PDB file of N, CA, C and O in Angstrom, chain B, residues numbered from 101:
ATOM      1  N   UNK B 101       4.821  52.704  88.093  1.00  0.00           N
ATOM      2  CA  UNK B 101       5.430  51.754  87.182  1.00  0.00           C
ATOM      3  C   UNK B 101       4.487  50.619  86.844  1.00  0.00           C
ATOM      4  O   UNK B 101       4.869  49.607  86.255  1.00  0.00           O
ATOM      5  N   UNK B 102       3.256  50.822  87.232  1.00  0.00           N
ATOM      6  CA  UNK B 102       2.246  49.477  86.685  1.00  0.00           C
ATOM      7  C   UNK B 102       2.192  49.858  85.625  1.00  0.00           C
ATOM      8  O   UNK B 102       2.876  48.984  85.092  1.00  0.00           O
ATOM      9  N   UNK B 103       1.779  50.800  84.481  1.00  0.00           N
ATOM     10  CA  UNK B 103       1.870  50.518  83.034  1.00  0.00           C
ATOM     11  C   UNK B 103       2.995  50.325  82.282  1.00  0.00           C
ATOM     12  O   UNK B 103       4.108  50.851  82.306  1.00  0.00           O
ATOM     13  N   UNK B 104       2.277  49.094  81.314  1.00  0.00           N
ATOM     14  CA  UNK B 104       3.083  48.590  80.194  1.00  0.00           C
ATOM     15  C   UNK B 104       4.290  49.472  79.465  1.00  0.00           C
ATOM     16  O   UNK B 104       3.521  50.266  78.924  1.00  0.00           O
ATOM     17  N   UNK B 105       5.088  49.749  79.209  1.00  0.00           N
ATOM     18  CA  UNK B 105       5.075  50.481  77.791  1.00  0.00           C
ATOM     19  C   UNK B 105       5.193  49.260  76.442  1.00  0.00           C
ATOM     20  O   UNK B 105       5.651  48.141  76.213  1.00  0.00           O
ATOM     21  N   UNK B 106       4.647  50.058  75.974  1.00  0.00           N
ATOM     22  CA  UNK B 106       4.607  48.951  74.256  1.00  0.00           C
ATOM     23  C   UNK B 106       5.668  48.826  73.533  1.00  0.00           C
ATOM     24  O   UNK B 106       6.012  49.780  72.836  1.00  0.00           O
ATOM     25  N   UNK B 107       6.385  47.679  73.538  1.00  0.00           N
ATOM     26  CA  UNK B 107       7.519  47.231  72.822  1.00  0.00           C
ATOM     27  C   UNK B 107       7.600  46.887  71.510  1.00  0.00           C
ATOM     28  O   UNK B 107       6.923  45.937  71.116  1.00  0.00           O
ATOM     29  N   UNK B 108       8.225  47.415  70.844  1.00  0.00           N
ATOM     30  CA  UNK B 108       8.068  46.779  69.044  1.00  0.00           C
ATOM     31  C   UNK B 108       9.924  46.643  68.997  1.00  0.00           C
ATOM     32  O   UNK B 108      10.864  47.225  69.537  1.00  0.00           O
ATOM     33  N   UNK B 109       9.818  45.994  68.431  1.00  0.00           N
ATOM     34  CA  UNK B 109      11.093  45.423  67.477  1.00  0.00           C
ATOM     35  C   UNK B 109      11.460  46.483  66.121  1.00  0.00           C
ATOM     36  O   UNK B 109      10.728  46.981  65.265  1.00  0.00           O
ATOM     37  N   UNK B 110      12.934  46.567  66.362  1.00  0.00           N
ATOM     38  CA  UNK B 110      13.373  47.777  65.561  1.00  0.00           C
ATOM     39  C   UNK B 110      12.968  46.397  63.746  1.00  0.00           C
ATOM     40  O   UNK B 110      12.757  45.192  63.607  1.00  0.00           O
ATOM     41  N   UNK B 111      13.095  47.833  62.649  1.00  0.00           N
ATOM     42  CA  UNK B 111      12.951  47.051  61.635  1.00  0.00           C
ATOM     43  C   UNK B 111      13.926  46.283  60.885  1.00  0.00           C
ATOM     44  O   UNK B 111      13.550  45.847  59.798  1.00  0.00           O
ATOM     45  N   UNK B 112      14.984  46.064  61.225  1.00  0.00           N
ATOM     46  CA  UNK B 112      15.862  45.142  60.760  1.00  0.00           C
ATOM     47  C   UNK B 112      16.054  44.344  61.407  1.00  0.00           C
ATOM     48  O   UNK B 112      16.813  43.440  61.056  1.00  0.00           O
ATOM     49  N   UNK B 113      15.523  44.349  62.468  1.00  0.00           N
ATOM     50  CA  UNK B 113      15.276  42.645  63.258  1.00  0.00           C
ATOM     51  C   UNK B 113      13.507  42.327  62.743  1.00  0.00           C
ATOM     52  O   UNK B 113      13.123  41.157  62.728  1.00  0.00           O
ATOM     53  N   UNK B 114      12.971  42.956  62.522  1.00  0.00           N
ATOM     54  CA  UNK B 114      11.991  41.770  61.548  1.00  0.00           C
ATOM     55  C   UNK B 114      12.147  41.648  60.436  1.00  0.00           C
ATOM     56  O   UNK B 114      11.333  40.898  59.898  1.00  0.00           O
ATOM     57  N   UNK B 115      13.062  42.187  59.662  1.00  0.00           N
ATOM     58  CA  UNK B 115      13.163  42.007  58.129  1.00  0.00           C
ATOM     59  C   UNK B 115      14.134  40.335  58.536  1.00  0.00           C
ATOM     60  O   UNK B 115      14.078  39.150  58.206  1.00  0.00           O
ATOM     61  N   UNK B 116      14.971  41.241  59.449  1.00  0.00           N
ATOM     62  CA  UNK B 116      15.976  39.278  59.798  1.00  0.00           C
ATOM     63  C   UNK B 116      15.189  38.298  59.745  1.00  0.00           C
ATOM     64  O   UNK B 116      15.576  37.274  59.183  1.00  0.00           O
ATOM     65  N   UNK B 117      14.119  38.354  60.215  1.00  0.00           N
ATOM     66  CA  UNK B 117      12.789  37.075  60.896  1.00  0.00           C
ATOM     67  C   UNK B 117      12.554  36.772  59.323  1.00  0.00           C
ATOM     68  O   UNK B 117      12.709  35.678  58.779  1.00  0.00           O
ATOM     69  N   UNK B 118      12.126  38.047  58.681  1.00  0.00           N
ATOM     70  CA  UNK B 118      11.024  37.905  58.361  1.00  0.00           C
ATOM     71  C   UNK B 118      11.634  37.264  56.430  1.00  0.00           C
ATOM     72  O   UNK B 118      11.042  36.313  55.918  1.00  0.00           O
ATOM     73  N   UNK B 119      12.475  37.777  55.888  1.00  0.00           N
ATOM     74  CA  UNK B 119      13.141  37.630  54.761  1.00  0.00           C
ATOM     75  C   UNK B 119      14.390  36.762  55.317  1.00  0.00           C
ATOM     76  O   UNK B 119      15.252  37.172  56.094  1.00  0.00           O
ATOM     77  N   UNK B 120      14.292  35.435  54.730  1.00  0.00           N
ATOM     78  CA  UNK B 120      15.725  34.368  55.132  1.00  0.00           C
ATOM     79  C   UNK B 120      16.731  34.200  53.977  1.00  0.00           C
ATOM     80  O   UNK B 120      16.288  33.943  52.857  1.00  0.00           O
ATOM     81  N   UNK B 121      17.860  34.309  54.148  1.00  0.00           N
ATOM     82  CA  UNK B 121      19.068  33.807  53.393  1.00  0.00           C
ATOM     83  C   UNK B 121      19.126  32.541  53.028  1.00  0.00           C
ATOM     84  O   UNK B 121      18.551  31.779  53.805  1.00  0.00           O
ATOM     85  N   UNK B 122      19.750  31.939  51.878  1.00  0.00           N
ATOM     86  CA  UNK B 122      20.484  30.977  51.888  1.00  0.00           C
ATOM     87  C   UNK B 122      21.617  30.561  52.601  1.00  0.00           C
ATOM     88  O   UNK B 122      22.502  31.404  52.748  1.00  0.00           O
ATOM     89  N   UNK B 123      21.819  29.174  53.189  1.00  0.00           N
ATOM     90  CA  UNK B 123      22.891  29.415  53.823  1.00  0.00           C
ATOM     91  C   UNK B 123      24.251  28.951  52.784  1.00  0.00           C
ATOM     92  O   UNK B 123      24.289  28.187  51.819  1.00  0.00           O
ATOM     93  N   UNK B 124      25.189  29.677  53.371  1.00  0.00           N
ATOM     94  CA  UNK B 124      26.495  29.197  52.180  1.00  0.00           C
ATOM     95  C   UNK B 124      27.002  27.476  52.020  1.00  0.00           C
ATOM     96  O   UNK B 124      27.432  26.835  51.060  1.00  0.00           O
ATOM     97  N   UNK B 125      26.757  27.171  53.240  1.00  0.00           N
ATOM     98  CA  UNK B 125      27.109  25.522  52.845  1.00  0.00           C
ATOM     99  C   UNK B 125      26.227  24.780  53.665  1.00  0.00           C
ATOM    100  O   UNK B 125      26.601  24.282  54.727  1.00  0.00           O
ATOM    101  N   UNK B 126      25.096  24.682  53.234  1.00  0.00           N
ATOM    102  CA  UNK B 126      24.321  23.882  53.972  1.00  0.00           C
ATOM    103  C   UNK B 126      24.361  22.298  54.652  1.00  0.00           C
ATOM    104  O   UNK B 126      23.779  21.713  55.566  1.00  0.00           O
ATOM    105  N   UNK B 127      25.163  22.053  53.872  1.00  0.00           N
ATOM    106  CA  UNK B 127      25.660  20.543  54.190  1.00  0.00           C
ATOM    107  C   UNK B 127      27.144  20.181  54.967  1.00  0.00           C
ATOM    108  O   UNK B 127      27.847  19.188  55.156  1.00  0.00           O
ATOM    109  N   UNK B 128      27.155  21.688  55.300  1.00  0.00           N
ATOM    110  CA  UNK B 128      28.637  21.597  56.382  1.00  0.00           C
ATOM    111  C   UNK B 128      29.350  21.749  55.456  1.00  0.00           C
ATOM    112  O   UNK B 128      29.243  21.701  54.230  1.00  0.00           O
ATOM    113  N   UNK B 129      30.478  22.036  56.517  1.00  0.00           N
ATOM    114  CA  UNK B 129      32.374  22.345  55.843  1.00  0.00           C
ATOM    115  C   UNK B 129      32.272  21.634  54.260  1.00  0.00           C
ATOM    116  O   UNK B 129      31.259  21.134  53.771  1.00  0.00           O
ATOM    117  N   UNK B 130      33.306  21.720  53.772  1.00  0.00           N
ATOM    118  CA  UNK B 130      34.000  20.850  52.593  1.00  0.00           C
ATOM    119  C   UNK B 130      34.058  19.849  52.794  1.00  0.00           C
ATOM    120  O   UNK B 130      34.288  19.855  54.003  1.00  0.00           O
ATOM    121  N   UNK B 131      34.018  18.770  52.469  1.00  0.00           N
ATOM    122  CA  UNK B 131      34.343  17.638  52.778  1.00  0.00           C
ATOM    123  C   UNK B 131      34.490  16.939  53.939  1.00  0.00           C
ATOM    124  O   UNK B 131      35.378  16.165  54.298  1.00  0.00           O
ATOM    125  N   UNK B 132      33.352  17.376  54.552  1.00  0.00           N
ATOM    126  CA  UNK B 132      32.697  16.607  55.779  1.00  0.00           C
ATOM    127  C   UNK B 132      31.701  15.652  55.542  1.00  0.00           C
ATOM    128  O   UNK B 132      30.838  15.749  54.670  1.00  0.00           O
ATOM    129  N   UNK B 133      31.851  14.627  56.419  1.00  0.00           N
ATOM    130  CA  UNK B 133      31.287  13.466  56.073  1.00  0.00           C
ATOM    131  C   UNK B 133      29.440  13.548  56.698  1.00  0.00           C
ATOM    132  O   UNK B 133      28.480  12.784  56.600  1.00  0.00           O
ATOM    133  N   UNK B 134      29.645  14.793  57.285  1.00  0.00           N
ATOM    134  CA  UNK B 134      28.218  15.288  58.339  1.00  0.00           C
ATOM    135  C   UNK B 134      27.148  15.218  57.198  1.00  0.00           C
ATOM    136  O   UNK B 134      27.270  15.883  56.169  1.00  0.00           O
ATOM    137  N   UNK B 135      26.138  14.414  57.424  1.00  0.00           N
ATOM    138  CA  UNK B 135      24.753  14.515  56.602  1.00  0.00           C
ATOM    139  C   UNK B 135      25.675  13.936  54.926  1.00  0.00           C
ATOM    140  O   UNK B 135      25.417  14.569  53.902  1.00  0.00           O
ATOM    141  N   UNK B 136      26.334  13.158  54.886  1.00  0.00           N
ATOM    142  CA  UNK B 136      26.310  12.513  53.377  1.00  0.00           C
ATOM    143  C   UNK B 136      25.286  11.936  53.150  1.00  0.00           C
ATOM    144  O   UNK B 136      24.966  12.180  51.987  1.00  0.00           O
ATOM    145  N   UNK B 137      24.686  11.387  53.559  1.00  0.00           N
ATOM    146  CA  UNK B 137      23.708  10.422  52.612  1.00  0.00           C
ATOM    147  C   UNK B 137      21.684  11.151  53.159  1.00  0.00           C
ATOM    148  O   UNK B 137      20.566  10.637  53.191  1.00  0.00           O
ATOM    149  N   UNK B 138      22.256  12.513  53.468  1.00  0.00           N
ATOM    150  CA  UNK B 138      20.696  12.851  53.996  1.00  0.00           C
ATOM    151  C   UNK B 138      20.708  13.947  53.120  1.00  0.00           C
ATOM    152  O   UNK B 138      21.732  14.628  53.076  1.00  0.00           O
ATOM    153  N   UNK B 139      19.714  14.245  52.391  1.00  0.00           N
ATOM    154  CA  UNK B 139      19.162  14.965  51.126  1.00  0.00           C
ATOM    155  C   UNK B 139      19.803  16.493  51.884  1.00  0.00           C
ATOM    156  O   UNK B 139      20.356  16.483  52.984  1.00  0.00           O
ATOM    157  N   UNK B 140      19.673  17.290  51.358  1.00  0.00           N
ATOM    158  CA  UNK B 140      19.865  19.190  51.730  1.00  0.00           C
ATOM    159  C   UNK B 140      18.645  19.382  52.150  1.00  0.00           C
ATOM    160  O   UNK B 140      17.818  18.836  51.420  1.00  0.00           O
ATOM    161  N   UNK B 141      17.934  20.296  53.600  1.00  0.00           N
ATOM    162  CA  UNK B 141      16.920  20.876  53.524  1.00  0.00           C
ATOM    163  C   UNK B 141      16.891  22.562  53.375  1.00  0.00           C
ATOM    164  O   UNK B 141      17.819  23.347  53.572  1.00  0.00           O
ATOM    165  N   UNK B 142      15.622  22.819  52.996  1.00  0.00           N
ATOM    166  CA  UNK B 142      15.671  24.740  53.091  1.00  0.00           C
ATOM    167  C   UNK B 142      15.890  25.421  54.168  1.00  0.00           C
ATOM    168  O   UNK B 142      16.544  26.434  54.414  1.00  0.00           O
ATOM    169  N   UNK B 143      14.862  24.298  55.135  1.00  0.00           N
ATOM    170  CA  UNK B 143      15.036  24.853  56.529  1.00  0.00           C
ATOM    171  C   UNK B 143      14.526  24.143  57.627  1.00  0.00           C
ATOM    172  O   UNK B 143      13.636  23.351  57.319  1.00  0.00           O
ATOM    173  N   UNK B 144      14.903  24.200  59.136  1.00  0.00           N
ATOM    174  CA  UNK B 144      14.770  23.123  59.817  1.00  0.00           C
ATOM    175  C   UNK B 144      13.955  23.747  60.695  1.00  0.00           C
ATOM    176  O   UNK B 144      14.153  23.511  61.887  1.00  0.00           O
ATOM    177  N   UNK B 145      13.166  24.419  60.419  1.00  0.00           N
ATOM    178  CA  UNK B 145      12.155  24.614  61.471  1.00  0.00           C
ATOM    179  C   UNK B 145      10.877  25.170  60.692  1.00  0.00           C
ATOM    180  O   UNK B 145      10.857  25.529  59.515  1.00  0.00           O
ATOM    181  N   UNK B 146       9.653  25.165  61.733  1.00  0.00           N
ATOM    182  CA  UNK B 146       8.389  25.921  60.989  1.00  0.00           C
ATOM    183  C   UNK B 146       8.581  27.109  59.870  1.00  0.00           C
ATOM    184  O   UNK B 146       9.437  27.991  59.790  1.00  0.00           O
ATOM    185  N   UNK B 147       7.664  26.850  59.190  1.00  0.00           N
ATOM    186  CA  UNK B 147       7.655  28.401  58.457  1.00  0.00           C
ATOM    187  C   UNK B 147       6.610  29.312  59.367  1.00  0.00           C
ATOM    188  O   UNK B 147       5.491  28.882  59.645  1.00  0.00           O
ATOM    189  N   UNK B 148       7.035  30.487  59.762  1.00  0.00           N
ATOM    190  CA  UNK B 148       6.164  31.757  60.399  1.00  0.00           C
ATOM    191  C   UNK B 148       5.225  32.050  59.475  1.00  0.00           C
ATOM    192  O   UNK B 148       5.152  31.463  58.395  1.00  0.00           O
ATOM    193  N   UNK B 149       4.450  32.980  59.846  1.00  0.00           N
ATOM    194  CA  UNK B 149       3.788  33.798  58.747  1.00  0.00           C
ATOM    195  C   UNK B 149       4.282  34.845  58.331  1.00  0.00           C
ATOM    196  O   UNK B 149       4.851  35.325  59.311  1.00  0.00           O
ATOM    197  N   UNK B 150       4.428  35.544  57.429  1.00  0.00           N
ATOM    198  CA  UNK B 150       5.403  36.332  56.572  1.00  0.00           C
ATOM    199  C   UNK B 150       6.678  35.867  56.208  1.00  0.00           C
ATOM    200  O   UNK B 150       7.196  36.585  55.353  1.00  0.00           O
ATOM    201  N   UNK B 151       7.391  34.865  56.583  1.00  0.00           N
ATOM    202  CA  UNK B 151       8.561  34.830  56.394  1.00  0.00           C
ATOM    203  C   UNK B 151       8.882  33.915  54.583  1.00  0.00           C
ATOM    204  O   UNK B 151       8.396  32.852  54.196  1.00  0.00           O
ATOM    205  N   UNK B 152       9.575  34.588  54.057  1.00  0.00           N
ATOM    206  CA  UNK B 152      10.228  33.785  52.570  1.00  0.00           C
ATOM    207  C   UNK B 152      11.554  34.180  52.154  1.00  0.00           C
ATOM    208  O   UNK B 152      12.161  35.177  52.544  1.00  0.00           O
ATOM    209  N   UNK B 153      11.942  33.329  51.344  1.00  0.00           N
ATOM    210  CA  UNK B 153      13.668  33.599  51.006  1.00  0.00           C
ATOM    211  C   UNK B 153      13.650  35.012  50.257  1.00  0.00           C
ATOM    212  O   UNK B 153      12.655  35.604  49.841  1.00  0.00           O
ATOM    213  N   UNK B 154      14.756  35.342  50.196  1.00  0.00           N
ATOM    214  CA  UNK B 154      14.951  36.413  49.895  1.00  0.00           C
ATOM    215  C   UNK B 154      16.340  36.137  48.463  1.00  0.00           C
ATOM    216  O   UNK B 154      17.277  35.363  48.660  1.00  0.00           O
ATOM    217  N   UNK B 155      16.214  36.755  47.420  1.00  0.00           N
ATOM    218  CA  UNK B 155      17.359  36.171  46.412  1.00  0.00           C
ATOM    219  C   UNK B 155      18.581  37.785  46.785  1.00  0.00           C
ATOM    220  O   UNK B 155      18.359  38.978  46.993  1.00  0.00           O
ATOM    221  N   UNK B 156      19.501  37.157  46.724  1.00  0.00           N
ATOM    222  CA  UNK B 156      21.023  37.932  46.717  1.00  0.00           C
ATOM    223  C   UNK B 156      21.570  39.164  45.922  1.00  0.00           C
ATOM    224  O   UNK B 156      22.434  40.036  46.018  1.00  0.00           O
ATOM    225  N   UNK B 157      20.101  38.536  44.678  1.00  0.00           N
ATOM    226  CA  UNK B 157      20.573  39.479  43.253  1.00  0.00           C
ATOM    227  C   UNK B 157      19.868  40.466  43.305  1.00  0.00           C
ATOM    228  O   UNK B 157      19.704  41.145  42.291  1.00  0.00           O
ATOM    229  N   UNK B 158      19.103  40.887  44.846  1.00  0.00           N
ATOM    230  CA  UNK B 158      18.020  42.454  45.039  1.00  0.00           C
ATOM    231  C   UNK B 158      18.678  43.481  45.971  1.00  0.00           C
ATOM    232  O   UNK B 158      19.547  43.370  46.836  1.00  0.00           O
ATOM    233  N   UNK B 159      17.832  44.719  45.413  1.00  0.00           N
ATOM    234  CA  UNK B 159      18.537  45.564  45.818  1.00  0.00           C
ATOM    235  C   UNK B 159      18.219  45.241  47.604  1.00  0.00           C
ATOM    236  O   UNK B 159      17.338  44.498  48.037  1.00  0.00           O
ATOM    237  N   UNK B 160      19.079  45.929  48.308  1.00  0.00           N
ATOM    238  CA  UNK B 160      19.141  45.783  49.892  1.00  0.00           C
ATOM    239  C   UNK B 160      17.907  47.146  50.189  1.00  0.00           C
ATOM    240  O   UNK B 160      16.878  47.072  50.860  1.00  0.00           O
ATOM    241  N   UNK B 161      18.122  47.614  49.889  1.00  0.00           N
ATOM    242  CA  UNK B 161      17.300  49.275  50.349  1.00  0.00           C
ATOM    243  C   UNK B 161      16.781  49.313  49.297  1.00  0.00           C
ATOM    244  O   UNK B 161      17.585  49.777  48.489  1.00  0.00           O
ATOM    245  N   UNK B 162      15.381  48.952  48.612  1.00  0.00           N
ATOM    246  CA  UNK B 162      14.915  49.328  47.709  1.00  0.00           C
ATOM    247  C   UNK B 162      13.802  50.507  47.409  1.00  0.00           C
ATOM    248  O   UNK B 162      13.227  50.697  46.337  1.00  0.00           O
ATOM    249  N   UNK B 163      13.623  51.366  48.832  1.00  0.00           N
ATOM    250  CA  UNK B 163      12.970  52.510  48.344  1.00  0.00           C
ATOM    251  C   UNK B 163      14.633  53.487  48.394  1.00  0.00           C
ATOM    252  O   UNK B 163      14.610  54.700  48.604  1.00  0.00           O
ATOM    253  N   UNK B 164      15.407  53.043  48.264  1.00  0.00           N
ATOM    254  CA  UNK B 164      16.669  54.065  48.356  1.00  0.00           C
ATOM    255  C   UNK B 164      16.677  54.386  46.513  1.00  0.00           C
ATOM    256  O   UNK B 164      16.937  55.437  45.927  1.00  0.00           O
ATOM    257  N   UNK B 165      16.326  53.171  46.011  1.00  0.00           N
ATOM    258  CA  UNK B 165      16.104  52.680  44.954  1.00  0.00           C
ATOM    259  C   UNK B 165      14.874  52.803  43.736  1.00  0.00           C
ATOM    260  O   UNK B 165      14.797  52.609  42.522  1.00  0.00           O
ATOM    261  N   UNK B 166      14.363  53.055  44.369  1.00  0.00           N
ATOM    262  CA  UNK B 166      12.789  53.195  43.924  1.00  0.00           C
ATOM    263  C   UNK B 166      12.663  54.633  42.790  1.00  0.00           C
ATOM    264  O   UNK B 166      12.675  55.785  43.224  1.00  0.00           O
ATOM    265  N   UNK B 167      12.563  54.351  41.537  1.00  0.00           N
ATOM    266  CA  UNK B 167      12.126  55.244  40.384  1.00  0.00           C
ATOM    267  C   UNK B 167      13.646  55.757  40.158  1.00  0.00           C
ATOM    268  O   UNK B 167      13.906  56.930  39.892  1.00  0.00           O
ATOM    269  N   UNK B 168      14.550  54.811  40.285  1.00  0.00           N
ATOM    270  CA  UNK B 168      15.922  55.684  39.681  1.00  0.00           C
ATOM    271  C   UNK B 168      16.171  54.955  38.491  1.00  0.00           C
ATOM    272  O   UNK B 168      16.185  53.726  38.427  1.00  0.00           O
ATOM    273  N   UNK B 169      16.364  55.719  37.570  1.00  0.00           N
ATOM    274  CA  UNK B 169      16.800  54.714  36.047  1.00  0.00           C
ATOM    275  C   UNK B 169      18.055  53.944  36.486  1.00  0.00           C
ATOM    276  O   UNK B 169      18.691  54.161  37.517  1.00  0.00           O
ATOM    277  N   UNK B 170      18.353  52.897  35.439  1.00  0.00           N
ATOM    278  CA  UNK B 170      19.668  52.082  35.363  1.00  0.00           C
ATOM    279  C   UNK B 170      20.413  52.992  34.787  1.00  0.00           C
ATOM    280  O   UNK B 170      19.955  53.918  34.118  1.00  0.00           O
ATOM    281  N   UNK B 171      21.630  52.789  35.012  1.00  0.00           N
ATOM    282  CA  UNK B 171      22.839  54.257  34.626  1.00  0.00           C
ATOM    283  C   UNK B 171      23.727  53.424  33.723  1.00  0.00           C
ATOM    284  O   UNK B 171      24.189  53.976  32.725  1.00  0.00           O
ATOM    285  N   UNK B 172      24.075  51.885  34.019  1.00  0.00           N
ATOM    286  CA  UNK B 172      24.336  50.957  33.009  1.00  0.00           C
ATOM    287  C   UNK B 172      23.859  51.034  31.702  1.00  0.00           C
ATOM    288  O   UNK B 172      22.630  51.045  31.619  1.00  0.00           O
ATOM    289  N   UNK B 173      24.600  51.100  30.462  1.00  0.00           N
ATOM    290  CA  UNK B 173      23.992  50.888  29.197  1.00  0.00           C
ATOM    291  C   UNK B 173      24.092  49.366  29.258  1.00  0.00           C
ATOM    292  O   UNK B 173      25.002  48.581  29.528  1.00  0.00           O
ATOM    293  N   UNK B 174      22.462  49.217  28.810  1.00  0.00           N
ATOM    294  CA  UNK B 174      21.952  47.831  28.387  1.00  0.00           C
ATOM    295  C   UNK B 174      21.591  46.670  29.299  1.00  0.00           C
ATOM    296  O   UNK B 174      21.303  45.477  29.202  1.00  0.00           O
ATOM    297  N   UNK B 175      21.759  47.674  30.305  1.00  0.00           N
ATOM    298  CA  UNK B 175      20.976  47.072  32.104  1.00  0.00           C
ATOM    299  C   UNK B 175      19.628  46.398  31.908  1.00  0.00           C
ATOM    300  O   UNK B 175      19.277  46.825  30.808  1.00  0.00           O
ATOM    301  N   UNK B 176      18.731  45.636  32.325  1.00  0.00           N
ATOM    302  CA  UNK B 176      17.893  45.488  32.540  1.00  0.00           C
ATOM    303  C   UNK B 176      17.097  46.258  33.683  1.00  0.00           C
ATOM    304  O   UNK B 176      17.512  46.495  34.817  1.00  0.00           O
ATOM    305  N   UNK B 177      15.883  46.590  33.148  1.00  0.00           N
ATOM    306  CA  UNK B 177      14.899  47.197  33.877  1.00  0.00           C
ATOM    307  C   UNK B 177      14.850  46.638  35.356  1.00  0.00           C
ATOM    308  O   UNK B 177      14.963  45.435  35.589  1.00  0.00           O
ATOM    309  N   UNK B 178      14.671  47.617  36.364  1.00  0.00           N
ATOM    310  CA  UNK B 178      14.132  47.244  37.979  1.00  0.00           C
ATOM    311  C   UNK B 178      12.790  46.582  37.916  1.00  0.00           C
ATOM    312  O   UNK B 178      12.173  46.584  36.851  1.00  0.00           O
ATOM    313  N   UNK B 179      12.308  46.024  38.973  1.00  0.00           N
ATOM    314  CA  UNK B 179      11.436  45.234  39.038  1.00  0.00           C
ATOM    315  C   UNK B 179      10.209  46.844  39.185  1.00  0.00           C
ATOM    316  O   UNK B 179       9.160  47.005  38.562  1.00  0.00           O
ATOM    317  N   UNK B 180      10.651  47.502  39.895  1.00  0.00           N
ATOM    318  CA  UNK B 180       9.860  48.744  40.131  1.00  0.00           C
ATOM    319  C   UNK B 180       8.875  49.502  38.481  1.00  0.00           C
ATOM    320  O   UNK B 180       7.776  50.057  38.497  1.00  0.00           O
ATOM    321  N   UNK B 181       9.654  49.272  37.421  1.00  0.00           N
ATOM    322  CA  UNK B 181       9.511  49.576  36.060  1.00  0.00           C
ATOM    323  C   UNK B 181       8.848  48.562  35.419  1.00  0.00           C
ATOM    324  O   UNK B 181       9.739  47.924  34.858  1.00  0.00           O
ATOM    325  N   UNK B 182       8.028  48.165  35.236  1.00  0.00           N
ATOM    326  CA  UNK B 182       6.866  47.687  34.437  1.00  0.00           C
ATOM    327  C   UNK B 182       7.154  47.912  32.853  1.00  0.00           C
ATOM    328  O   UNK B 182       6.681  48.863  32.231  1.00  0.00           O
ATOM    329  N   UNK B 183       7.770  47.180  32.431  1.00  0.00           N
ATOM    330  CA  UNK B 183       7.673  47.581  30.380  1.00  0.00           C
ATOM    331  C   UNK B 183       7.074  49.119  30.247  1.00  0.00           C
ATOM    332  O   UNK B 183       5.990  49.549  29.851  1.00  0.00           O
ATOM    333  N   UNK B 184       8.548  49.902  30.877  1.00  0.00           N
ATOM    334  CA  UNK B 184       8.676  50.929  30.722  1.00  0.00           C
ATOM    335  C   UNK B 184       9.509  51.335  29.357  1.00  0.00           C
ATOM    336  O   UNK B 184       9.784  52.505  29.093  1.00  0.00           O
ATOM    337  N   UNK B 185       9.888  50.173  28.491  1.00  0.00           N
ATOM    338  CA  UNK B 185      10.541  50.531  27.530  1.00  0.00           C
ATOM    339  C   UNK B 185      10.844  51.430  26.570  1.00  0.00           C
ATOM    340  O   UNK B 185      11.742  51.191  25.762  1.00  0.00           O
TER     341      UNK B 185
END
């Protein structure tokens, strides 16, 4: 039992790390008086390396995604499609 074995982190615990959410109410409950007069921040700790927000309006699985047309008439193009027009 003296050797290591090599540990890695499954990949949706570094996508967690690594891609951050918005949070839904950053400034507390409704009408809480918590942090009134202190500006909103993005985030309260270091930035890592790799880590950036992530927007709501992307696909979740995007090689699930990857080279499928829009099935919507009058959809806008995937980011994957380049003025494929």
């Amino acid at each position: 039992m003296d050797k290591k074995k090599e540990y890695r982190e499954l990949s949706n615990v570094e996508k967690q790390r690594n891609f951050l959410t918005s949070e839904e109410f950053p400034e507390g409950p409704f009408g809480s008086p918590r942090g009134k007069t202190k500006p909103v921040e993005n985030k309260s700790t270091r930035w890592e390396d790799g880590q950036q927000y992530t927007s709501a309006f992307t696909y979740e699985f995007r090689n699930q995604h990857e080279n499928v047309p829009r099935q919507d008439p009058g959809a806008h193009l995937t980011h994957d499609e380049d003025d494929k027009e």
